[in-house]
């Protein structure tokens, strides 16, 4: 998961680099090659090694045919979906950016998958990695037909990398292929003729496959992990210097290739060594969640990033702000896609997730919990919409302008904000239904539950309706109905008053109501008149909106846990011993 996080940052950095990427910022940062070189040499090699280790565990107690079927089911649908849905968006944006195509997306699809486009090949963009993993998996299936050969290879390789040789032998292999194959073939990511890449990536894949279940290998990595860190730190200054220095001669290129290969394995060995010592035997819901998320996030992230660059670039933001927004949107958008597809059974295989297990009798309150999950994710959606809207409104003054002006006549792309507000209203209404329904389940307080739901539904209506009448239309003020959410904490406290197992939730509800009350007193000039004025009203409104929306998300998360515990308790009570 950490390597994937670095991949997002790496691709975000490519937006500002002198290298050719699909769509780039107007800003070019001269020091970007040095930054990219920190992860460029080792990141993908590590992913190939880990992928090989993963298939090693998959092959236990499975026949070659079963492994082949499992690999086709896991990699085939995502590769097909990505080529048909994800990559065309990227290539369309790239074609528009280069002036090679207009805004007709359907026409672009016809071009890409028509005779002319197919003659140039079907672009796979970042899915080349999935393509390579699929082909390398076939190599493993073929090897499984000769288990004796696998054992001989493992028996030859294991002593070769025993003890301190776990650092030096793989390092020397990478140095040799870098010096001999890379100058001849380069790295094309094109599968056919990509011989250096295969020597490196297939080599790492087979290395992980053969040694993943060999415990002395992991013990050696743990023992010499500090050596690996020291070696990486020793060559890092040279590597950074070389990344910004471009003489064209054989001796310099050879030294540069050697340093890159040394750094490559030193970092990988350090990561594997420390990971083995502190993480390999760990388990937990967070780790399982992130492990499952990696593949869908990988599929989604580059398309999300390309769309974000296309939308944000016209705002002409400062490089640091623009890059921060791109990284946040890419992370947030990718996780949002994952959260959606993991819950929809027919979408899961297309995103590399296993189908749902055969249905078990559902725990009580599953519908309530789904609505509360919507409430917990709503603030994230609002934050993403806000960041994109601000990025699309150059010169927006956070101090003196109201948030509604992001969807007003002066905004360059008001539809972004207004659509986001409409969706927020719908989510608020669904959240309120979840709140009220959950209170009924936990306490039986029907009236309090209905009143809580009504407060949110009314607020959701106000938000959605206001987006239909953008600022400064007077009818936009129907958004004031959203303030009804302020009384919801009191209603929930009253409904939960007899529950003794949710003290933190009660304390949070009290704090949320107090924070909204204080902001109301200042904003409405009921205390310290003039504290809120034309020069700072924007900040106050932003703070108000943050508390107003944020508390509901946190409360939904906490209430969902309470409902989950209640459901588990009731489910176990009805299960025969």
mmCIF file of C-alpha atoms in Angstrom, residues 204-575:
data_model
loop_
_atom_site.group_PDB
_atom_site.id
_atom_site.type_symbol
_atom_site.label_atom_id
_atom_site.label_comp_id
_atom_site.label_asym_id
_atom_site.label_seq_id
_atom_site.Cartn_x
_atom_site.Cartn_y
_atom_site.Cartn_z
ATOM 1 C CA UNK A 204 11.916 -9.849 -9.603
ATOM 2 C CA UNK A 205 8.614 -11.699 -10.108
ATOM 3 C CA UNK A 206 10.322 -15.106 -10.174
ATOM 4 C CA UNK A 207 12.585 -14.099 -7.282
ATOM 5 C CA UNK A 208 9.532 -13.321 -5.141
ATOM 6 C CA UNK A 209 7.753 -16.493 -6.274
ATOM 7 C CA UNK A 210 10.664 -18.793 -5.448
ATOM 8 C CA UNK A 211 11.654 -17.296 -2.085
ATOM 9 C CA UNK A 212 8.406 -15.994 -0.595
ATOM 10 C CA UNK A 213 7.951 -19.125 1.539
ATOM 11 C CA UNK A 214 11.648 -19.605 2.299
ATOM 12 C CA UNK A 215 12.010 -18.390 5.873
ATOM 13 C CA UNK A 216 15.864 -18.077 5.891
ATOM 14 C CA UNK A 217 15.527 -15.507 3.095
ATOM 15 C CA UNK A 218 13.368 -13.276 5.290
ATOM 16 C CA UNK A 219 15.646 -13.822 8.270
ATOM 17 C CA UNK A 220 18.628 -12.684 6.205
ATOM 18 C CA UNK A 221 16.765 -9.564 5.064
ATOM 19 C CA UNK A 222 15.911 -8.739 8.668
ATOM 20 C CA UNK A 223 19.479 -9.337 9.812
ATOM 21 C CA UNK A 224 21.076 -7.131 7.119
ATOM 22 C CA UNK A 225 18.364 -4.507 6.798
ATOM 23 C CA UNK A 226 20.613 -1.841 8.355
ATOM 24 C CA UNK A 227 23.326 -2.631 5.806
ATOM 25 C CA UNK A 228 20.780 -2.024 3.086
ATOM 26 C CA UNK A 229 19.750 1.320 4.585
ATOM 27 C CA UNK A 230 23.366 2.397 4.936
ATOM 28 C CA UNK A 231 24.144 1.468 1.335
ATOM 29 C CA UNK A 232 21.080 3.307 0.025
ATOM 30 C CA UNK A 233 21.974 6.438 1.995
ATOM 31 C CA UNK A 234 25.583 6.241 0.831
ATOM 32 C CA UNK A 235 24.745 6.274 -2.888
ATOM 33 C CA UNK A 236 21.726 8.574 -2.650
ATOM 34 C CA UNK A 237 23.681 11.871 -2.905
ATOM 35 C CA UNK A 238 25.444 10.563 -6.013
ATOM 36 C CA UNK A 239 22.145 9.455 -7.499
ATOM 37 C CA UNK A 240 20.518 12.852 -6.908
ATOM 38 C CA UNK A 241 23.514 14.646 -8.393
ATOM 39 C CA UNK A 242 23.489 12.419 -11.469
ATOM 40 C CA UNK A 243 19.751 13.005 -12.006
ATOM 41 C CA UNK A 244 20.364 16.707 -12.597
ATOM 42 C CA UNK A 245 23.570 16.356 -14.587
ATOM 43 C CA UNK A 246 23.309 15.191 -18.195
ATOM 44 C CA UNK A 247 26.666 14.704 -19.937
ATOM 45 C CA UNK A 248 26.441 12.290 -22.828
ATOM 46 C CA UNK A 249 29.370 9.895 -22.646
ATOM 47 C CA UNK A 250 29.788 6.176 -22.143
ATOM 48 C CA UNK A 251 31.770 6.305 -18.894
ATOM 49 C CA UNK A 252 29.323 8.651 -17.175
ATOM 50 C CA UNK A 253 26.282 6.679 -18.344
ATOM 51 C CA UNK A 254 27.819 3.431 -17.088
ATOM 52 C CA UNK A 255 28.471 4.897 -13.637
ATOM 53 C CA UNK A 256 24.950 6.341 -13.563
ATOM 54 C CA UNK A 257 23.396 2.987 -14.454
ATOM 55 C CA UNK A 258 25.460 1.207 -11.803
ATOM 56 C CA UNK A 259 24.511 3.674 -9.063
ATOM 57 C CA UNK A 260 20.828 3.408 -9.986
ATOM 58 C CA UNK A 261 20.945 -0.389 -9.758
ATOM 59 C CA UNK A 262 22.788 -0.329 -6.420
ATOM 60 C CA UNK A 263 20.264 2.111 -4.973
ATOM 61 C CA UNK A 264 17.403 0.073 -6.465
ATOM 62 C CA UNK A 265 18.162 -3.144 -4.583
ATOM 63 C CA UNK A 266 19.414 -1.427 -1.429
ATOM 64 C CA UNK A 267 16.049 0.298 -0.955
ATOM 65 C CA UNK A 268 14.069 -2.847 -1.827
ATOM 66 C CA UNK A 269 16.115 -4.948 0.615
ATOM 67 C CA UNK A 270 15.655 -2.340 3.347
ATOM 68 C CA UNK A 271 11.883 -2.190 2.801
ATOM 69 C CA UNK A 272 11.567 -5.978 2.767
ATOM 70 C CA UNK A 273 13.800 -6.343 5.821
ATOM 71 C CA UNK A 274 11.947 -3.838 7.970
ATOM 72 C CA UNK A 275 8.594 -4.990 6.596
ATOM 73 C CA UNK A 276 9.404 -8.574 7.501
ATOM 74 C CA UNK A 277 10.431 -7.630 11.003
ATOM 75 C CA UNK A 278 7.525 -5.354 11.865
ATOM 76 C CA UNK A 279 4.647 -6.061 9.456
ATOM 77 C CA UNK A 280 4.838 -9.526 7.867
ATOM 78 C CA UNK A 281 3.112 -11.301 10.730
ATOM 79 C CA UNK A 282 0.706 -8.498 11.517
ATOM 80 C CA UNK A 283 -2.977 -8.614 10.720
ATOM 81 C CA UNK A 284 -6.005 -6.484 11.405
ATOM 82 C CA UNK A 285 -8.997 -4.844 9.773
ATOM 83 C CA UNK A 286 -7.036 -1.797 8.590
ATOM 84 C CA UNK A 287 -4.298 -3.880 6.991
ATOM 85 C CA UNK A 288 -6.855 -6.172 5.321
ATOM 86 C CA UNK A 289 -8.806 -3.160 4.059
ATOM 87 C CA UNK A 290 -5.724 -1.541 2.536
ATOM 88 C CA UNK A 291 -4.499 -4.823 1.054
ATOM 89 C CA UNK A 292 -7.800 -5.330 -0.756
ATOM 90 C CA UNK A 293 -7.873 -1.689 -1.849
ATOM 91 C CA UNK A 294 -4.495 -1.641 -3.638
ATOM 92 C CA UNK A 295 -5.551 -3.130 -6.987
ATOM 93 C CA UNK A 296 -8.726 -1.026 -7.480
ATOM 94 C CA UNK A 297 -6.816 2.080 -6.430
ATOM 95 C CA UNK A 298 -4.090 1.300 -8.939
ATOM 96 C CA UNK A 299 -6.671 0.898 -11.703
ATOM 97 C CA UNK A 300 -8.437 4.173 -10.897
ATOM 98 C CA UNK A 301 -5.696 6.576 -9.869
ATOM 99 C CA UNK A 302 -4.189 7.630 -13.214
ATOM 100 C CA UNK A 303 -7.562 8.374 -14.802
ATOM 101 C CA UNK A 304 -8.582 10.397 -11.735
ATOM 102 C CA UNK A 305 -5.289 12.298 -11.889
ATOM 103 C CA UNK A 306 -5.587 13.079 -15.623
ATOM 104 C CA UNK A 307 -9.141 14.386 -15.186
ATOM 105 C CA UNK A 308 -8.061 16.452 -12.168
ATOM 106 C CA UNK A 309 -5.196 18.070 -14.097
ATOM 107 C CA UNK A 310 -7.537 18.907 -16.987
ATOM 108 C CA UNK A 311 -10.072 20.534 -14.678
ATOM 109 C CA UNK A 312 -7.679 22.329 -12.336
ATOM 110 C CA UNK A 313 -5.024 23.593 -14.732
ATOM 111 C CA UNK A 314 -7.144 26.495 -16.114
ATOM 112 C CA UNK A 315 -7.250 27.996 -12.612
ATOM 113 C CA UNK A 316 -3.513 28.815 -12.913
ATOM 114 C CA UNK A 317 -2.808 28.044 -9.253
ATOM 115 C CA UNK A 318 0.592 28.255 -7.602
ATOM 116 C CA UNK A 319 2.597 25.032 -8.105
ATOM 117 C CA UNK A 320 2.524 23.926 -4.450
ATOM 118 C CA UNK A 321 -1.235 24.467 -4.107
ATOM 119 C CA UNK A 322 -1.956 22.842 -7.456
ATOM 120 C CA UNK A 323 0.193 19.788 -6.714
ATOM 121 C CA UNK A 324 -1.348 19.395 -3.252
ATOM 122 C CA UNK A 325 -4.843 19.529 -4.716
ATOM 123 C CA UNK A 326 -3.957 16.996 -7.410
ATOM 124 C CA UNK A 327 -2.557 14.549 -4.867
ATOM 125 C CA UNK A 328 -5.549 14.949 -2.528
ATOM 126 C CA UNK A 329 -8.079 14.580 -5.340
ATOM 127 C CA UNK A 330 -6.279 11.543 -6.752
ATOM 128 C CA UNK A 331 -6.126 9.818 -3.374
ATOM 129 C CA UNK A 332 -9.665 10.838 -2.415
ATOM 130 C CA UNK A 333 -11.207 10.081 -5.805
ATOM 131 C CA UNK A 334 -9.518 6.678 -6.015
ATOM 132 C CA UNK A 335 -10.663 5.711 -2.521
ATOM 133 C CA UNK A 336 -14.181 6.930 -3.298
ATOM 134 C CA UNK A 337 -14.287 4.706 -6.397
ATOM 135 C CA UNK A 338 -13.028 1.795 -4.308
ATOM 136 C CA UNK A 339 -15.648 2.393 -1.627
ATOM 137 C CA UNK A 340 -18.367 2.298 -4.274
ATOM 138 C CA UNK A 341 -17.216 -0.732 -6.263
ATOM 139 C CA UNK A 342 -16.429 -2.872 -3.205
ATOM 140 C CA UNK A 343 -20.089 -2.653 -2.194
ATOM 141 C CA UNK A 344 -21.587 -3.537 -5.597
ATOM 142 C CA UNK A 345 -21.383 -7.255 -6.290
ATOM 143 C CA UNK A 346 -21.425 -7.122 -10.093
ATOM 144 C CA UNK A 347 -18.729 -4.412 -10.181
ATOM 145 C CA UNK A 348 -16.226 -6.200 -7.952
ATOM 146 C CA UNK A 349 -14.701 -8.598 -10.542
ATOM 147 C CA UNK A 350 -14.174 -5.748 -13.031
ATOM 148 C CA UNK A 351 -12.045 -3.987 -10.409
ATOM 149 C CA UNK A 352 -9.998 -7.010 -9.392
ATOM 150 C CA UNK A 353 -11.989 -7.856 -6.268
ATOM 151 C CA UNK A 354 -13.245 -11.306 -5.395
ATOM 152 C CA UNK A 355 -16.994 -11.818 -5.744
ATOM 153 C CA UNK A 356 -18.973 -11.705 -2.553
ATOM 154 C CA UNK A 357 -19.003 -14.937 -0.606
ATOM 155 C CA UNK A 358 -22.257 -16.898 -0.697
ATOM 156 C CA UNK A 359 -24.873 -14.916 1.119
ATOM 157 C CA UNK A 360 -25.183 -15.541 4.817
ATOM 158 C CA UNK A 361 -28.166 -14.532 6.883
ATOM 159 C CA UNK A 362 -27.731 -10.763 7.145
ATOM 160 C CA UNK A 363 -27.104 -9.211 10.524
ATOM 161 C CA UNK A 364 -29.875 -6.963 11.769
ATOM 162 C CA UNK A 365 -29.842 -3.301 10.771
ATOM 163 C CA UNK A 366 -27.781 -3.706 7.578
ATOM 164 C CA UNK A 367 -29.880 -1.037 5.807
ATOM 165 C CA UNK A 368 -29.323 1.421 8.634
ATOM 166 C CA UNK A 369 -25.591 0.814 8.543
ATOM 167 C CA UNK A 370 -25.397 1.460 4.800
ATOM 168 C CA UNK A 371 -27.128 4.811 5.236
ATOM 169 C CA UNK A 372 -24.756 5.717 8.062
ATOM 170 C CA UNK A 373 -21.773 4.847 5.841
ATOM 171 C CA UNK A 374 -23.144 7.351 3.321
ATOM 172 C CA UNK A 375 -23.188 9.913 6.121
ATOM 173 C CA UNK A 376 -19.612 9.124 7.084
ATOM 174 C CA UNK A 377 -18.368 9.605 3.503
ATOM 175 C CA UNK A 378 -20.418 12.741 2.803
ATOM 176 C CA UNK A 379 -17.866 15.183 4.322
ATOM 177 C CA UNK A 380 -15.154 13.689 2.101
ATOM 178 C CA UNK A 381 -17.305 14.262 -0.988
ATOM 179 C CA UNK A 382 -18.021 17.829 0.126
ATOM 180 C CA UNK A 383 -14.319 18.508 0.711
ATOM 181 C CA UNK A 384 -13.356 17.230 -2.746
ATOM 182 C CA UNK A 385 -16.081 19.338 -4.404
ATOM 183 C CA UNK A 386 -14.954 22.385 -2.429
ATOM 184 C CA UNK A 387 -11.288 21.960 -3.396
ATOM 185 C CA UNK A 388 -12.099 21.477 -7.073
ATOM 186 C CA UNK A 389 -14.504 24.444 -7.046
ATOM 187 C CA UNK A 390 -11.894 26.713 -5.471
ATOM 188 C CA UNK A 391 -9.267 25.516 -7.934
ATOM 189 C CA UNK A 392 -11.644 26.320 -10.798
ATOM 190 C CA UNK A 393 -12.282 29.861 -9.494
ATOM 191 C CA UNK A 394 -9.043 31.872 -9.819
ATOM 192 C CA UNK A 395 -8.931 34.750 -7.382
ATOM 193 C CA UNK A 396 -11.592 33.427 -5.015
ATOM 194 C CA UNK A 397 -11.142 35.317 -1.729
ATOM 195 C CA UNK A 398 -11.669 32.962 1.202
ATOM 196 C CA UNK A 399 -11.813 35.889 3.627
ATOM 197 C CA UNK A 400 -14.495 38.069 2.079
ATOM 198 C CA UNK A 401 -16.496 35.828 -0.270
ATOM 199 C CA UNK A 402 -19.306 33.446 0.634
ATOM 200 C CA UNK A 403 -19.044 29.788 -0.280
ATOM 201 C CA UNK A 404 -22.181 30.094 -2.417
ATOM 202 C CA UNK A 405 -20.250 32.369 -4.768
ATOM 203 C CA UNK A 406 -18.319 29.301 -5.938
ATOM 204 C CA UNK A 407 -21.525 28.381 -7.761
ATOM 205 C CA UNK A 408 -22.492 31.930 -8.707
ATOM 206 C CA UNK A 409 -22.359 33.872 -11.941
ATOM 207 C CA UNK A 410 -18.765 35.027 -11.395
ATOM 208 C CA UNK A 411 -17.370 31.483 -11.118
ATOM 209 C CA UNK A 412 -15.746 30.013 -14.201
ATOM 210 C CA UNK A 413 -17.257 26.549 -13.697
ATOM 211 C CA UNK A 414 -20.218 27.059 -11.323
ATOM 212 C CA UNK A 415 -21.713 23.703 -12.264
ATOM 213 C CA UNK A 416 -18.981 21.905 -10.288
ATOM 214 C CA UNK A 417 -20.055 23.512 -7.019
ATOM 215 C CA UNK A 418 -23.783 23.361 -7.744
ATOM 216 C CA UNK A 419 -23.770 19.686 -8.691
ATOM 217 C CA UNK A 420 -21.732 18.977 -5.566
ATOM 218 C CA UNK A 421 -24.217 20.874 -3.380
ATOM 219 C CA UNK A 422 -27.118 18.961 -4.953
ATOM 220 C CA UNK A 423 -25.416 15.629 -4.218
ATOM 221 C CA UNK A 424 -24.621 16.804 -0.688
ATOM 222 C CA UNK A 425 -28.290 17.510 -0.124
ATOM 223 C CA UNK A 426 -29.256 14.028 -1.263
ATOM 224 C CA UNK A 427 -26.585 12.488 0.971
ATOM 225 C CA UNK A 428 -27.738 14.627 3.917
ATOM 226 C CA UNK A 429 -31.297 13.350 3.542
ATOM 227 C CA UNK A 430 -30.131 9.729 3.361
ATOM 228 C CA UNK A 431 -27.875 10.316 6.368
ATOM 229 C CA UNK A 432 -30.796 11.686 8.364
ATOM 230 C CA UNK A 433 -32.891 8.634 7.552
ATOM 231 C CA UNK A 434 -29.992 6.502 8.756
ATOM 232 C CA UNK A 435 -29.672 8.520 11.968
ATOM 233 C CA UNK A 436 -33.359 8.316 12.775
ATOM 234 C CA UNK A 437 -33.623 4.657 11.841
ATOM 235 C CA UNK A 438 -30.558 3.817 13.956
ATOM 236 C CA UNK A 439 -31.942 5.607 17.004
ATOM 237 C CA UNK A 440 -35.154 3.632 16.656
ATOM 238 C CA UNK A 441 -33.140 0.392 16.514
ATOM 239 C CA UNK A 442 -30.994 1.242 19.543
ATOM 240 C CA UNK A 443 -33.625 2.816 21.768
ATOM 241 C CA UNK A 444 -37.064 2.274 20.294
ATOM 242 C CA UNK A 445 -37.607 6.069 20.407
ATOM 243 C CA UNK A 446 -39.709 6.372 17.264
ATOM 244 C CA UNK A 447 -40.718 9.993 17.698
ATOM 245 C CA UNK A 448 -37.144 11.164 18.342
ATOM 246 C CA UNK A 449 -35.917 9.117 15.402
ATOM 247 C CA UNK A 450 -38.533 10.610 13.097
ATOM 248 C CA UNK A 451 -37.714 14.157 14.261
ATOM 249 C CA UNK A 452 -33.994 13.606 13.695
ATOM 250 C CA UNK A 453 -34.639 12.244 10.209
ATOM 251 C CA UNK A 454 -36.999 15.158 9.467
ATOM 252 C CA UNK A 455 -34.341 17.736 10.444
ATOM 253 C CA UNK A 456 -31.846 16.192 8.013
ATOM 254 C CA UNK A 457 -34.361 15.680 5.217
ATOM 255 C CA UNK A 458 -35.391 19.325 5.479
ATOM 256 C CA UNK A 459 -31.747 20.394 5.436
ATOM 257 C CA UNK A 460 -31.029 18.135 2.465
ATOM 258 C CA UNK A 461 -33.939 19.631 0.582
ATOM 259 C CA UNK A 462 -32.605 23.119 1.280
ATOM 260 C CA UNK A 463 -29.149 22.225 -0.028
ATOM 261 C CA UNK A 464 -30.374 20.475 -3.181
ATOM 262 C CA UNK A 465 -32.983 23.138 -3.972
ATOM 263 C CA UNK A 466 -30.462 25.965 -3.503
ATOM 264 C CA UNK A 467 -28.233 24.438 -6.190
ATOM 265 C CA UNK A 468 -31.084 24.844 -8.698
ATOM 266 C CA UNK A 469 -31.092 28.613 -8.061
ATOM 267 C CA UNK A 470 -27.408 29.609 -8.000
ATOM 268 C CA UNK A 471 -26.196 32.701 -6.195
ATOM 269 C CA UNK A 472 -27.228 35.570 -6.339
ATOM 270 C CA UNK A 473 -30.763 34.375 -7.165
ATOM 271 C CA UNK A 474 -32.880 35.216 -4.051
ATOM 272 C CA UNK A 475 -34.356 31.721 -4.152
ATOM 273 C CA UNK A 476 -30.856 30.427 -3.361
ATOM 274 C CA UNK A 477 -31.515 31.339 0.278
ATOM 275 C CA UNK A 478 -33.569 28.178 0.628
ATOM 276 C CA UNK A 479 -30.145 26.832 1.630
ATOM 277 C CA UNK A 480 -30.888 28.262 5.088
ATOM 278 C CA UNK A 481 -33.018 25.191 5.721
ATOM 279 C CA UNK A 482 -29.696 23.398 6.122
ATOM 280 C CA UNK A 483 -29.251 25.124 9.461
ATOM 281 C CA UNK A 484 -31.863 22.757 10.865
ATOM 282 C CA UNK A 485 -29.078 20.207 11.256
ATOM 283 C CA UNK A 486 -28.002 22.249 14.299
ATOM 284 C CA UNK A 487 -30.777 20.812 16.455
ATOM 285 C CA UNK A 488 -30.074 17.219 15.422
ATOM 286 C CA UNK A 489 -27.367 16.654 18.100
ATOM 287 C CA UNK A 490 -29.870 17.549 20.832
ATOM 288 C CA UNK A 491 -32.497 15.243 19.352
ATOM 289 C CA UNK A 492 -29.974 12.409 19.152
ATOM 290 C CA UNK A 493 -28.814 13.016 22.710
ATOM 291 C CA UNK A 494 -32.393 12.808 23.907
ATOM 292 C CA UNK A 495 -32.988 9.604 21.994
ATOM 293 C CA UNK A 496 -29.782 7.989 23.293
ATOM 294 C CA UNK A 497 -30.145 9.201 26.878
ATOM 295 C CA UNK A 498 -30.750 5.702 28.282
ATOM 296 C CA UNK A 499 -27.890 4.077 26.386
ATOM 297 C CA UNK A 500 -24.847 3.687 28.626
ATOM 298 C CA UNK A 501 -22.581 2.117 26.006
ATOM 299 C CA UNK A 502 -22.039 5.217 23.827
ATOM 300 C CA UNK A 503 -20.419 7.790 26.153
ATOM 301 C CA UNK A 504 -17.993 9.041 23.501
ATOM 302 C CA UNK A 505 -20.797 9.585 21.019
ATOM 303 C CA UNK A 506 -22.773 11.551 23.586
ATOM 304 C CA UNK A 507 -19.745 13.689 24.456
ATOM 305 C CA UNK A 508 -19.122 14.352 20.780
ATOM 306 C CA UNK A 509 -22.745 15.381 20.194
ATOM 307 C CA UNK A 510 -22.538 17.816 23.087
ATOM 308 C CA UNK A 511 -19.286 19.260 21.703
ATOM 309 C CA UNK A 512 -20.710 19.562 18.179
ATOM 310 C CA UNK A 513 -23.815 21.378 19.394
ATOM 311 C CA UNK A 514 -21.702 23.717 21.554
ATOM 312 C CA UNK A 515 -19.398 24.531 18.621
ATOM 313 C CA UNK A 516 -22.335 25.323 16.334
ATOM 314 C CA UNK A 517 -23.989 27.416 19.050
ATOM 315 C CA UNK A 518 -20.838 29.500 19.574
ATOM 316 C CA UNK A 519 -20.421 30.069 15.832
ATOM 317 C CA UNK A 520 -24.072 31.101 15.589
ATOM 318 C CA UNK A 521 -23.743 33.603 18.430
ATOM 319 C CA UNK A 522 -20.750 35.284 16.802
ATOM 320 C CA UNK A 523 -21.992 35.125 13.220
ATOM 321 C CA UNK A 524 -25.394 36.570 14.086
ATOM 322 C CA UNK A 525 -23.718 39.340 16.145
ATOM 323 C CA UNK A 526 -25.477 38.203 19.326
ATOM 324 C CA UNK A 527 -22.167 38.582 21.181
ATOM 325 C CA UNK A 528 -19.216 40.838 20.391
ATOM 326 C CA UNK A 529 -20.882 42.674 17.476
ATOM 327 C CA UNK A 530 -18.533 43.360 14.612
ATOM 328 C CA UNK A 531 -16.316 40.331 15.216
ATOM 329 C CA UNK A 532 -17.665 38.946 11.967
ATOM 330 C CA UNK A 533 -17.456 41.552 9.219
ATOM 331 C CA UNK A 534 -17.108 41.926 5.472
ATOM 332 C CA UNK A 535 -13.369 41.344 5.660
ATOM 333 C CA UNK A 536 -13.541 37.933 7.355
ATOM 334 C CA UNK A 537 -17.071 36.647 6.835
ATOM 335 C CA UNK A 538 -15.808 34.044 4.374
ATOM 336 C CA UNK A 539 -13.598 32.395 6.966
ATOM 337 C CA UNK A 540 -16.437 32.315 9.493
ATOM 338 C CA UNK A 541 -18.809 30.780 6.985
ATOM 339 C CA UNK A 542 -16.220 28.164 6.024
ATOM 340 C CA UNK A 543 -15.711 27.288 9.689
ATOM 341 C CA UNK A 544 -19.470 27.108 10.166
ATOM 342 C CA UNK A 545 -19.916 24.821 7.156
ATOM 343 C CA UNK A 546 -17.027 22.617 8.286
ATOM 344 C CA UNK A 547 -18.591 22.033 11.695
ATOM 345 C CA UNK A 548 -22.116 21.744 10.295
ATOM 346 C CA UNK A 549 -21.148 19.035 7.802
ATOM 347 C CA UNK A 550 -18.192 17.512 9.596
ATOM 348 C CA UNK A 551 -19.981 16.641 12.836
ATOM 349 C CA UNK A 552 -22.593 14.640 10.954
ATOM 350 C CA UNK A 553 -19.892 12.535 9.267
ATOM 351 C CA UNK A 554 -18.121 11.751 12.534
ATOM 352 C CA UNK A 555 -21.396 11.066 14.330
ATOM 353 C CA UNK A 556 -22.488 8.747 11.507
ATOM 354 C CA UNK A 557 -19.257 6.772 11.858
ATOM 355 C CA UNK A 558 -19.619 6.479 15.635
ATOM 356 C CA UNK A 559 -23.313 5.582 15.441
ATOM 357 C CA UNK A 560 -22.588 2.980 12.765
ATOM 358 C CA UNK A 561 -20.173 1.271 15.160
ATOM 359 C CA UNK A 562 -22.808 1.260 17.882
ATOM 360 C CA UNK A 563 -25.399 -0.210 15.507
ATOM 361 C CA UNK A 564 -22.873 -2.795 14.301
ATOM 362 C CA UNK A 565 -22.181 -3.871 17.885
ATOM 363 C CA UNK A 566 -25.901 -4.078 18.606
ATOM 364 C CA UNK A 567 -26.446 -6.116 15.431
ATOM 365 C CA UNK A 568 -23.653 -8.529 16.363
ATOM 366 C CA UNK A 569 -25.075 -8.918 19.843
ATOM 367 C CA UNK A 570 -28.572 -9.638 18.574
ATOM 368 C CA UNK A 571 -27.236 -11.908 15.836
ATOM 369 C CA UNK A 572 -25.254 -14.002 18.331
ATOM 370 C CA UNK A 573 -28.241 -14.108 20.660
ATOM 371 C CA UNK A 574 -30.389 -15.698 17.938
ATOM 372 C CA UNK A 575 -27.729 -18.181 16.764
#
